[in-house]
Each structure stands twice: as structure tokens, then as C-alpha cells.
């Protein structure tokens, strides 16, 4: 669904200013139009026709060259508080949007494919016990002595 924007589980309701009028989620690389509206970089480009862009919010027509990246709002958006993408699986992490990728790398609730190639998806934090106890491909000690 969200091609251009940043879809995340925001702690507070996302303000209208920070919602892209095209993809309807949080702005990624926000661009400020001449009329003062914000649209994701990826969402504004397809709107251009021969260098002219009609703002989807107020219908004002302007030159593509009059639309600039907006770092102030980008910083604000990256500081918004979010919950972990794995929240419903039980992760209690909460932090800023800018920290999401770092957290996802260490989040124990992300499903990963078992390293022993049993074909199962296991939560990162359960991988050790899965490989030792329940994995079909685990090494079983020989008991035929
Ligand atoms: Zn967008
Ligand atoms: Zn506008
Ligand atoms: Zn997490
Ligand atoms: Zn396994």
C-alpha cells in the first residue's frame, strides 16, 4: 500500500502536516511545495507533467523546480515516537522513528529462518532453544552405545 511514505506504529496520532496527501502515511524525504504543503519525494515526482506539478491538497499549479526538500519537517518526523513493528508479537520497544532500523536488527521478536534449514520461521530470541530442542535438523546425540 504505502509506496513512498513511512508506515510505522506511531505512539501518538500522526499530525495532518506529517501525513503525505498522496500515500497517506508519514512523509519520507518530505518536499515542500511552493504553496507550503508537504509531499514525499517519491510521491511528488509522478505528479509532475512537463515540469509542472498540481498540488494534491490545494490544486495550486507550480513548477517542479519550486519544490524543495524540507529538512526541518524531516527531522521532526524522524523524532516521532513509534512502537516496534513486532509489537503484537510481544516486543515492548518504543523509540524514535530514526532508531527503527537499528532496533529491528537487534529485536528478538523478528522472525528469521532457522539456520539449520528446517524451513521454520523462528523468533530471533527463541532461535537458540529451537536449534537445541525442537528443530527437525538438530544434532541429536547418538544413544546407541
Ligand atoms: Zn507519500
Ligand atoms: Zn498546496
Ligand atoms: Zn522489537
Ligand atoms: Zn530449525
PDB file of N, CA and C in Angstrom, residues 4-73:
ATOM      1  N   UNK A   4       5.531   5.342  -1.184  1.00  0.00           N
ATOM      2  CA  UNK A   4       6.503   6.400  -0.952  1.00  0.00           C
ATOM      3  C   UNK A   4       6.822   6.652   0.504  1.00  0.00           C
ATOM      4  N   UNK A   5       5.818   6.583   1.351  1.00  0.00           N
ATOM      5  CA  UNK A   5       5.968   7.068   2.721  1.00  0.00           C
ATOM      6  C   UNK A   5       6.500   6.055   3.699  1.00  0.00           C
ATOM      7  N   UNK A   6       6.472   6.448   4.970  1.00  0.00           N
ATOM      8  CA  UNK A   6       6.985   5.614   6.048  1.00  0.00           C
ATOM      9  C   UNK A   6       5.814   5.102   6.862  1.00  0.00           C
ATOM     10  N   UNK A   7       5.521   3.829   6.752  1.00  0.00           N
ATOM     11  CA  UNK A   7       4.427   3.277   7.532  1.00  0.00           C
ATOM     12  C   UNK A   7       5.011   2.740   8.834  1.00  0.00           C
ATOM     13  N   UNK A   8       4.500   3.222   9.957  1.00  0.00           N
ATOM     14  CA  UNK A   8       5.015   2.762  11.245  1.00  0.00           C
ATOM     15  C   UNK A   8       3.892   2.821  12.267  1.00  0.00           C
ATOM     16  N   UNK A   9       4.148   2.217  13.433  1.00  0.00           N
ATOM     17  CA  UNK A   9       3.160   2.259  14.509  1.00  0.00           C
ATOM     18  C   UNK A   9       3.467   3.451  15.401  1.00  0.00           C
ATOM     19  N   UNK A  10       2.863   4.590  15.076  1.00  0.00           N
ATOM     20  CA  UNK A  10       3.151   5.790  15.852  1.00  0.00           C
ATOM     21  C   UNK A  10       2.449   5.751  17.200  1.00  0.00           C
ATOM     22  N   UNK A  11       3.182   6.232  18.227  1.00  0.00           N
ATOM     23  CA  UNK A  11       2.622   6.266  19.580  1.00  0.00           C
ATOM     24  C   UNK A  11       1.480   7.280  19.626  1.00  0.00           C
ATOM     25  N   UNK A  12       1.736   8.469  19.075  1.00  0.00           N
ATOM     26  CA  UNK A  12       0.688   9.481  19.006  1.00  0.00           C
ATOM     27  C   UNK A  12       0.131   9.501  17.600  1.00  0.00           C
ATOM     28  N   UNK A  13      -1.097   9.972  17.468  1.00  0.00           N
ATOM     29  CA  UNK A  13      -1.706  10.054  16.157  1.00  0.00           C
ATOM     30  C   UNK A  13      -0.851  10.979  15.279  1.00  0.00           C
ATOM     31  N   UNK A  14      -0.598  10.553  14.080  1.00  0.00           N
ATOM     32  CA  UNK A  14       0.224  11.329  13.154  1.00  0.00           C
ATOM     33  C   UNK A  14      -0.518  12.614  12.772  1.00  0.00           C
ATOM     34  N   UNK A  15       0.176  13.747  12.860  1.00  0.00           N
ATOM     35  CA  UNK A  15      -0.495  15.002  12.534  1.00  0.00           C
ATOM     36  C   UNK A  15      -0.735  15.083  11.028  1.00  0.00           C
ATOM     37  N   UNK A  16      -1.716  15.879  10.646  1.00  0.00           N
ATOM     38  CA  UNK A  16      -2.058  16.018   9.244  1.00  0.00           C
ATOM     39  C   UNK A  16      -0.862  16.558   8.455  1.00  0.00           C
ATOM     40  N   UNK A  17      -0.129  17.468   9.089  1.00  0.00           N
ATOM     41  CA  UNK A  17       1.040  18.062   8.436  1.00  0.00           C
ATOM     42  C   UNK A  17       2.065  17.008   8.045  1.00  0.00           C
ATOM     43  N   UNK A  18       2.184  15.980   8.883  1.00  0.00           N
ATOM     44  CA  UNK A  18       3.202  14.962   8.628  1.00  0.00           C
ATOM     45  C   UNK A  18       2.672  13.753   7.869  1.00  0.00           C
ATOM     46  N   UNK A  19       1.432  13.834   7.418  1.00  0.00           N
ATOM     47  CA  UNK A  19       0.849  12.760   6.617  1.00  0.00           C
ATOM     48  C   UNK A  19       0.919  13.160   5.145  1.00  0.00           C
ATOM     49  N   UNK A  20       1.460  12.293   4.325  1.00  0.00           N
ATOM     50  CA  UNK A  20       1.550  12.602   2.895  1.00  0.00           C
ATOM     51  C   UNK A  20       0.156  12.534   2.271  1.00  0.00           C
ATOM     52  N   UNK A  21      -0.241  13.553   1.498  1.00  0.00           N
ATOM     53  CA  UNK A  21      -1.585  13.553   0.891  1.00  0.00           C
ATOM     54  C   UNK A  21      -1.714  12.532  -0.234  1.00  0.00           C
ATOM     55  N   UNK A  22      -0.584  11.970  -0.687  1.00  0.00           N
ATOM     56  CA  UNK A  22      -0.638  11.004  -1.788  1.00  0.00           C
ATOM     57  C   UNK A  22      -0.688   9.570  -1.250  1.00  0.00           C
ATOM     58  N   UNK A  23       0.274   9.193  -0.399  1.00  0.00           N
ATOM     59  CA  UNK A  23       0.324   7.801   0.068  1.00  0.00           C
ATOM     60  C   UNK A  23      -0.321   7.639   1.445  1.00  0.00           C
ATOM     61  N   UNK A  24      -0.701   8.739   2.080  1.00  0.00           N
ATOM     62  CA  UNK A  24      -1.480   8.728   3.321  1.00  0.00           C
ATOM     63  C   UNK A  24      -0.796   8.115   4.538  1.00  0.00           C
ATOM     64  N   UNK A  25       0.523   7.970   4.486  1.00  0.00           N
ATOM     65  CA  UNK A  25       1.279   7.600   5.685  1.00  0.00           C
ATOM     66  C   UNK A  25       2.315   8.704   5.948  1.00  0.00           C
ATOM     67  N   UNK A  26       3.194   8.491   6.927  1.00  0.00           N
ATOM     68  CA  UNK A  26       4.152   9.543   7.281  1.00  0.00           C
ATOM     69  C   UNK A  26       5.088   9.855   6.115  1.00  0.00           C
ATOM     70  N   UNK A  27       5.448  11.121   5.987  1.00  0.00           N
ATOM     71  CA  UNK A  27       6.296  11.572   4.885  1.00  0.00           C
ATOM     72  C   UNK A  27       7.696  10.981   4.969  1.00  0.00           C
ATOM     73  N   UNK A  28       8.182  10.489   3.833  1.00  0.00           N
ATOM     74  CA  UNK A  28       9.585  10.083   3.734  1.00  0.00           C
ATOM     75  C   UNK A  28      10.262  11.097   2.816  1.00  0.00           C
ATOM     76  N   UNK A  29      11.394  11.632   3.199  1.00  0.00           N
ATOM     77  CA  UNK A  29      12.075  12.671   2.419  1.00  0.00           C
ATOM     78  C   UNK A  29      11.072  13.751   1.997  1.00  0.00           C
ATOM     79  N   UNK A  30      10.469  14.445   2.957  1.00  0.00           N
ATOM     80  CA  UNK A  30       9.421  15.408   2.607  1.00  0.00           C
ATOM     81  C   UNK A  30       9.909  16.543   1.719  1.00  0.00           C
ATOM     82  N   UNK A  31       9.072  16.906   0.746  1.00  0.00           N
ATOM     83  CA  UNK A  31       9.342  18.016  -0.149  1.00  0.00           C
ATOM     84  C   UNK A  31       8.289  19.079   0.133  1.00  0.00           C
ATOM     85  N   UNK A  32       8.718  20.337   0.194  1.00  0.00           N
ATOM     86  CA  UNK A  32       7.790  21.429   0.457  1.00  0.00           C
ATOM     87  C   UNK A  32       7.398  22.086  -0.857  1.00  0.00           C
ATOM     88  N   UNK A  33       6.108  22.156  -1.112  1.00  0.00           N
ATOM     89  CA  UNK A  33       5.647  22.799  -2.343  1.00  0.00           C
ATOM     90  C   UNK A  33       5.693  24.313  -2.170  1.00  0.00           C
ATOM     91  N   UNK A  34       5.517  25.020  -3.273  1.00  0.00           N
ATOM     92  CA  UNK A  34       5.508  26.484  -3.238  1.00  0.00           C
ATOM     93  C   UNK A  34       4.335  26.966  -2.384  1.00  0.00           C
ATOM     94  N   UNK A  35       3.238  26.190  -2.395  1.00  0.00           N
ATOM     95  CA  UNK A  35       2.058  26.582  -1.633  1.00  0.00           C
ATOM     96  C   UNK A  35       2.172  26.161  -0.167  1.00  0.00           C
ATOM     97  N   UNK A  36       3.323  25.575   0.230  1.00  0.00           N
ATOM     98  CA  UNK A  36       3.545  25.291   1.641  1.00  0.00           C
ATOM     99  C   UNK A  36       3.072  23.929   2.101  1.00  0.00           C
ATOM    100  N   UNK A  37       2.779  23.025   1.158  1.00  0.00           N
ATOM    101  CA  UNK A  37       2.347  21.681   1.538  1.00  0.00           C
ATOM    102  C   UNK A  37       3.497  20.696   1.423  1.00  0.00           C
ATOM    103  N   UNK A  38       3.386  19.597   2.152  1.00  0.00           N
ATOM    104  CA  UNK A  38       4.469  18.618   2.192  1.00  0.00           C
ATOM    105  C   UNK A  38       4.038  17.311   1.528  1.00  0.00           C
ATOM    106  N   UNK A  39       4.907  16.783   0.686  1.00  0.00           N
ATOM    107  CA  UNK A  39       4.648  15.527  -0.037  1.00  0.00           C
ATOM    108  C   UNK A  39       5.961  14.737  -0.048  1.00  0.00           C
ATOM    109  N   UNK A  40       5.889  13.392   0.045  1.00  0.00           N
ATOM    110  CA  UNK A  40       7.115  12.589  -0.045  1.00  0.00           C
ATOM    111  C   UNK A  40       7.825  12.844  -1.375  1.00  0.00           C
ATOM    112  N   UNK A  41       9.119  12.732  -1.340  1.00  0.00           N
ATOM    113  CA  UNK A  41       9.913  12.854  -2.551  1.00  0.00           C
ATOM    114  C   UNK A  41       9.424  11.877  -3.635  1.00  0.00           C
ATOM    115  N   UNK A  42       9.211  10.613  -3.242  1.00  0.00           N
ATOM    116  CA  UNK A  42       8.780   9.589  -4.206  1.00  0.00           C
ATOM    117  C   UNK A  42       7.369   9.842  -4.725  1.00  0.00           C
ATOM    118  N   UNK A  43       6.559  10.541  -3.929  1.00  0.00           N
ATOM    119  CA  UNK A  43       5.163  10.746  -4.316  1.00  0.00           C
ATOM    120  C   UNK A  43       5.000  11.987  -5.179  1.00  0.00           C
ATOM    121  N   UNK A  44       5.885  12.969  -5.040  1.00  0.00           N
ATOM    122  CA  UNK A  44       5.720  14.214  -5.786  1.00  0.00           C
ATOM    123  C   UNK A  44       6.169  14.039  -7.234  1.00  0.00           C
ATOM    124  N   UNK A  45       7.176  13.192  -7.475  1.00  0.00           N
ATOM    125  CA  UNK A  45       7.722  13.046  -8.833  1.00  0.00           C
ATOM    126  C   UNK A  45       6.674  12.581  -9.851  1.00  0.00           C
ATOM    127  N   UNK A  46       5.891  11.542  -9.520  1.00  0.00           N
ATOM    128  CA  UNK A  46       4.899  11.097 -10.521  1.00  0.00           C
ATOM    129  C   UNK A  46       3.816  12.133 -10.815  1.00  0.00           C
ATOM    130  N   UNK A  47       3.704  13.171  -9.963  1.00  0.00           N
ATOM    131  CA  UNK A  47       2.677  14.190 -10.189  1.00  0.00           C
ATOM    132  C   UNK A  47       3.091  15.192 -11.263  1.00  0.00           C
ATOM    133  N   UNK A  48       4.389  15.242 -11.563  1.00  0.00           N
ATOM    134  CA  UNK A  48       4.891  16.252 -12.486  1.00  0.00           C
ATOM    135  C   UNK A  48       4.499  15.938 -13.928  1.00  0.00           C
ATOM    136  N   UNK A  49       3.980  16.953 -14.605  1.00  0.00           N
ATOM    137  CA  UNK A  49       3.660  16.858 -16.030  1.00  0.00           C
ATOM    138  C   UNK A  49       4.388  17.985 -16.733  1.00  0.00           C
ATOM    139  N   UNK A  50       5.372  17.624 -17.554  1.00  0.00           N
ATOM    140  CA  UNK A  50       6.200  18.623 -18.253  1.00  0.00           C
ATOM    141  C   UNK A  50       6.712  19.692 -17.291  1.00  0.00           C
ATOM    142  N   UNK A  51       7.222  19.223 -16.156  1.00  0.00           N
ATOM    143  CA  UNK A  51       7.836  20.165 -15.221  1.00  0.00           C
ATOM    144  C   UNK A  51       6.863  20.937 -14.352  1.00  0.00           C
ATOM    145  N   UNK A  52       5.563  20.684 -14.523  1.00  0.00           N
ATOM    146  CA  UNK A  52       4.552  21.376 -13.725  1.00  0.00           C
ATOM    147  C   UNK A  52       3.899  20.374 -12.769  1.00  0.00           C
ATOM    148  N   UNK A  53       3.626  20.835 -11.546  1.00  0.00           N
ATOM    149  CA  UNK A  53       3.010  19.976 -10.546  1.00  0.00           C
ATOM    150  C   UNK A  53       1.759  20.665  -9.999  1.00  0.00           C
ATOM    151  N   UNK A  54       0.663  19.917  -9.929  1.00  0.00           N
ATOM    152  CA  UNK A  54      -0.540  20.450  -9.297  1.00  0.00           C
ATOM    153  C   UNK A  54      -0.596  19.876  -7.885  1.00  0.00           C
ATOM    154  N   UNK A  55      -0.616  20.742  -6.893  1.00  0.00           N
ATOM    155  CA  UNK A  55      -0.647  20.285  -5.502  1.00  0.00           C
ATOM    156  C   UNK A  55      -1.924  19.485  -5.249  1.00  0.00           C
ATOM    157  N   UNK A  56      -1.792  18.255  -4.722  1.00  0.00           N
ATOM    158  CA  UNK A  56      -2.995  17.432  -4.485  1.00  0.00           C
ATOM    159  C   UNK A  56      -3.868  17.992  -3.366  1.00  0.00           C
ATOM    160  N   UNK A  57      -3.338  18.892  -2.560  1.00  0.00           N
ATOM    161  CA  UNK A  57      -4.127  19.443  -1.462  1.00  0.00           C
ATOM    162  C   UNK A  57      -4.899  20.697  -1.859  1.00  0.00           C
ATOM    163  N   UNK A  58      -4.215  21.655  -2.468  1.00  0.00           N
ATOM    164  CA  UNK A  58      -4.908  22.915  -2.765  1.00  0.00           C
ATOM    165  C   UNK A  58      -5.053  23.178  -4.257  1.00  0.00           C
ATOM    166  N   UNK A  59      -4.573  22.212  -5.101  1.00  0.00           N
ATOM    167  CA  UNK A  59      -4.721  22.324  -6.557  1.00  0.00           C
ATOM    168  C   UNK A  59      -3.947  23.484  -7.161  1.00  0.00           C
ATOM    169  N   UNK A  60      -3.006  24.057  -6.415  1.00  0.00           N
ATOM    170  CA  UNK A  60      -2.217  25.133  -6.993  1.00  0.00           C
ATOM    171  C   UNK A  60      -1.165  24.547  -7.926  1.00  0.00           C
ATOM    172  N   UNK A  61      -1.059  25.110  -9.127  1.00  0.00           N
ATOM    173  CA  UNK A  61      -0.084  24.622 -10.092  1.00  0.00           C
ATOM    174  C   UNK A  61       1.225  25.372  -9.918  1.00  0.00           C
ATOM    175  N   UNK A  62       2.336  24.635  -9.984  1.00  0.00           N
ATOM    176  CA  UNK A  62       3.638  25.266  -9.788  1.00  0.00           C
ATOM    177  C   UNK A  62       4.709  24.520 -10.564  1.00  0.00           C
ATOM    178  N   UNK A  63       5.869  25.141 -10.677  1.00  0.00           N
ATOM    179  CA  UNK A  63       6.989  24.479 -11.343  1.00  0.00           C
ATOM    180  C   UNK A  63       7.589  23.435 -10.418  1.00  0.00           C
ATOM    181  N   UNK A  64       8.016  22.322 -11.011  1.00  0.00           N
ATOM    182  CA  UNK A  64       8.676  21.279 -10.225  1.00  0.00           C
ATOM    183  C   UNK A  64       9.910  21.844  -9.519  1.00  0.00           C
ATOM    184  N   UNK A  65      10.557  22.819 -10.172  1.00  0.00           N
ATOM    185  CA  UNK A  65      11.789  23.393  -9.616  1.00  0.00           C
ATOM    186  C   UNK A  65      11.514  24.275  -8.407  1.00  0.00           C
ATOM    187  N   UNK A  66      10.241  24.560  -8.128  1.00  0.00           N
ATOM    188  CA  UNK A  66       9.921  25.378  -6.959  1.00  0.00           C
ATOM    189  C   UNK A  66       9.637  24.528  -5.728  1.00  0.00           C
ATOM    190  N   UNK A  67       9.812  23.210  -5.874  1.00  0.00           N
ATOM    191  CA  UNK A  67       9.547  22.292  -4.765  1.00  0.00           C
ATOM    192  C   UNK A  67      10.880  21.825  -4.185  1.00  0.00           C
ATOM    193  N   UNK A  68      11.069  22.070  -2.897  1.00  0.00           N
ATOM    194  CA  UNK A  68      12.360  21.810  -2.262  1.00  0.00           C
ATOM    195  C   UNK A  68      12.263  20.799  -1.122  1.00  0.00           C
ATOM    196  N   UNK A  69      13.359  20.049  -0.883  1.00  0.00           N
ATOM    197  CA  UNK A  69      13.402  19.164   0.291  1.00  0.00           C
ATOM    198  C   UNK A  69      13.222  19.974   1.571  1.00  0.00           C
ATOM    199  N   UNK A  70      12.521  19.419   2.513  1.00  0.00           N
ATOM    200  CA  UNK A  70      12.258  20.128   3.753  1.00  0.00           C
ATOM    201  C   UNK A  70      12.877  19.378   4.922  1.00  0.00           C
ATOM    202  N   UNK A  71      14.062  19.822   5.317  1.00  0.00           N
ATOM    203  CA  UNK A  71      14.784  19.085   6.352  1.00  0.00           C
ATOM    204  C   UNK A  71      14.245  19.314   7.751  1.00  0.00           C
ATOM    205  N   UNK A  72      13.613  20.452   7.947  1.00  0.00           N
ATOM    206  CA  UNK A  72      13.056  20.733   9.274  1.00  0.00           C
ATOM    207  C   UNK A  72      11.979  19.691   9.619  1.00  0.00           C
ATOM    208  N   UNK A  73      11.040  19.489   8.697  1.00  0.00           N
ATOM    209  CA  UNK A  73       9.982  18.518   8.979  1.00  0.00           C
ATOM    210  C   UNK A  73      10.507  17.094   8.950  1.00  0.00           C
TER     211      UNK A  73
END
